[in-house]
């Protein structure tokens, strides 16, 4: 087994007053070195919660179950001291909103240097020169002058690059990017994705990218996991999921994306609402919204298995036919 | 055409530019005045504050600017020397109260749980008493004297800062840059020091400045009631007590009264100015 991160049967639930919300309901995920894995799903599907639990960054109201092995080490049983060494050292993380993720009262140079000094125990001088190199890596113009800027003097895209620089400052093996481009406009988004891609190539970095933007995943990831209501409903390599998805929810997601190349103006929103995560139903969690639902879906919850037709893993009793039209048109 | 682009200015210039906020400049002048008096009064004061220098109860004149008191001491000299009694103690109270309050409040707010519960219940207990009554009770128990007055005021004063800082820390620790700091593996201590406290400290500085005058007033109140400074020392509060005994010799109480008034007012203005500068949301310039 040479996967870098291995998540087995992960459950995350939040106590919310009297009820518990099961945000993640038993997911399994393997990430190899140098692999970019996308996790897509709508808001509240548990994609952020599952990755935050890997970093053990969840609020204290959350309880987790399952195991997470990172480079052979089990993280849920690690001490908080070991976790601090792993956070920022072995695993870097980028957050959704670069506007608020930097400390407004320090210059960005010292913030990056702080991350370096914390893990590498080098002198300030060396840390500063390393930080300057990092700014160059994430393509910030005039790195040495930019070191002394305050966060409010930079644009959103620049700040996100600084966040990436901080996240990779200690040569992590894994980078978790939680909606890294959501707060940015499309041109900046493309640049940030380029930076991430470059990092994979130069440093053999594994990246988990959490997003609801299928375009981001299509351009970046090697494999994709589609999450719905805390479960992975379909997973496989990126081409497969985009061209041959058979789970009704994945298909629904794909048809929600506006397309310019097909002369059909209507989008196809998925009807209904996501289920309440505090309620447990015996059947498939997507069943109430599913057009393909059969009787079995109401009573038995499907499990994730490999489909012989598409080579993807899908969790559905009555998967759709792989759409020939889709594979032609994309 | 003048450009309206704000030039980056030094913090002090912005804080105390006379044109913008005359009351801040006024506060600064008063603070400086008392500071100079405090440090140099023994060099140039016209009389000795503790010795009779004339007949008893002389009305103000050119030789005795604020007259003399019941023991024939020069009231003006005693008012000036009063700064040496109250202000260092007030400063010590403020420094100790902010340090204790900030530390406890920060730890309580950041750690949460039972630490928070214990610290906050202690502050609740202290704050449940009317401050002056509790301070009186404590200094009565310890016995009169400025040192005990200091201890009494410190005990009633630190919870204000603990509450203030705790509230700040609670809101700042929710911010994303703190989560980001955790995600790069920073220790709790470091996060509190570098990523939370710098932002929590502004209201503490403002409050500390404003409270300085209040503490001077408080200390004088204790002395007025006979619990602070002991008789021969020229403390403003105890001088007012003497003034009350000689009610028709108005000058005995007016001098120290004015001294307290100016200190309270001056430091309030100063605190206002400091807040305008430190808090960008409540910009004082219109």
GROMACS .gro file of C-alpha atoms in nm, chain A residues 11-16 19-25 42-47 49 227-231 273-281 285-286 289:
model
   37
   11UNK     CA    1  -1.774   0.960   1.003
   12UNK     CA    2  -1.808   1.317   1.123
   13UNK     CA    3  -2.103   1.438   1.323
   14UNK     CA    4  -2.181   1.767   1.489
   15UNK     CA    5  -2.387   1.796   1.802
   16UNK     CA    6  -2.642   2.066   1.739
   19UNK     CA    7  -2.995   1.651   1.752
   20UNK     CA    8  -2.675   1.534   1.589
   21UNK     CA    9  -2.599   1.619   1.231
   22UNK     CA   10  -2.413   1.344   1.050
   23UNK     CA   11  -2.210   1.551   0.810
   24UNK     CA   12  -1.987   1.274   0.683
   25UNK     CA   13  -2.125   0.921   0.671
   42UNK     CA   14  -2.299   2.092  -0.314
   43UNK     CA   15  -2.284   2.297   0.003
   44UNK     CA   16  -2.324   2.085   0.313
   45UNK     CA   17  -2.234   1.760   0.142
   46UNK     CA   18  -1.951   1.705   0.388
   47UNK     CA   19  -1.658   1.773   0.161
   49UNK     CA   20  -1.587   1.860   0.703
  227UNK     CA   21  -2.013   1.366  -0.253
  228UNK     CA   22  -2.377   1.384  -0.161
  229UNK     CA   23  -2.519   1.405   0.192
  230UNK     CA   24  -2.196   1.294   0.354
  231UNK     CA   25  -2.129   1.000   0.127
  273UNK     CA   26  -3.354   1.998  -0.136
  274UNK     CA   27  -3.069   1.801   0.012
  275UNK     CA   28  -3.186   1.579   0.299
  276UNK     CA   29  -3.169   1.692   0.657
  277UNK     CA   30  -2.846   1.542   0.782
  278UNK     CA   31  -2.988   1.500   1.129
  279UNK     CA   32  -3.238   1.244   1.006
  280UNK     CA   33  -3.146   0.893   0.911
  281UNK     CA   34  -3.348   0.729   0.637
  285UNK     CA   35  -3.021   0.968   0.060
  286UNK     CA   36  -3.068   1.096  -0.294
  289UNK     CA   37  -3.485   1.387  -0.555
   0.00000   0.00000   0.00000
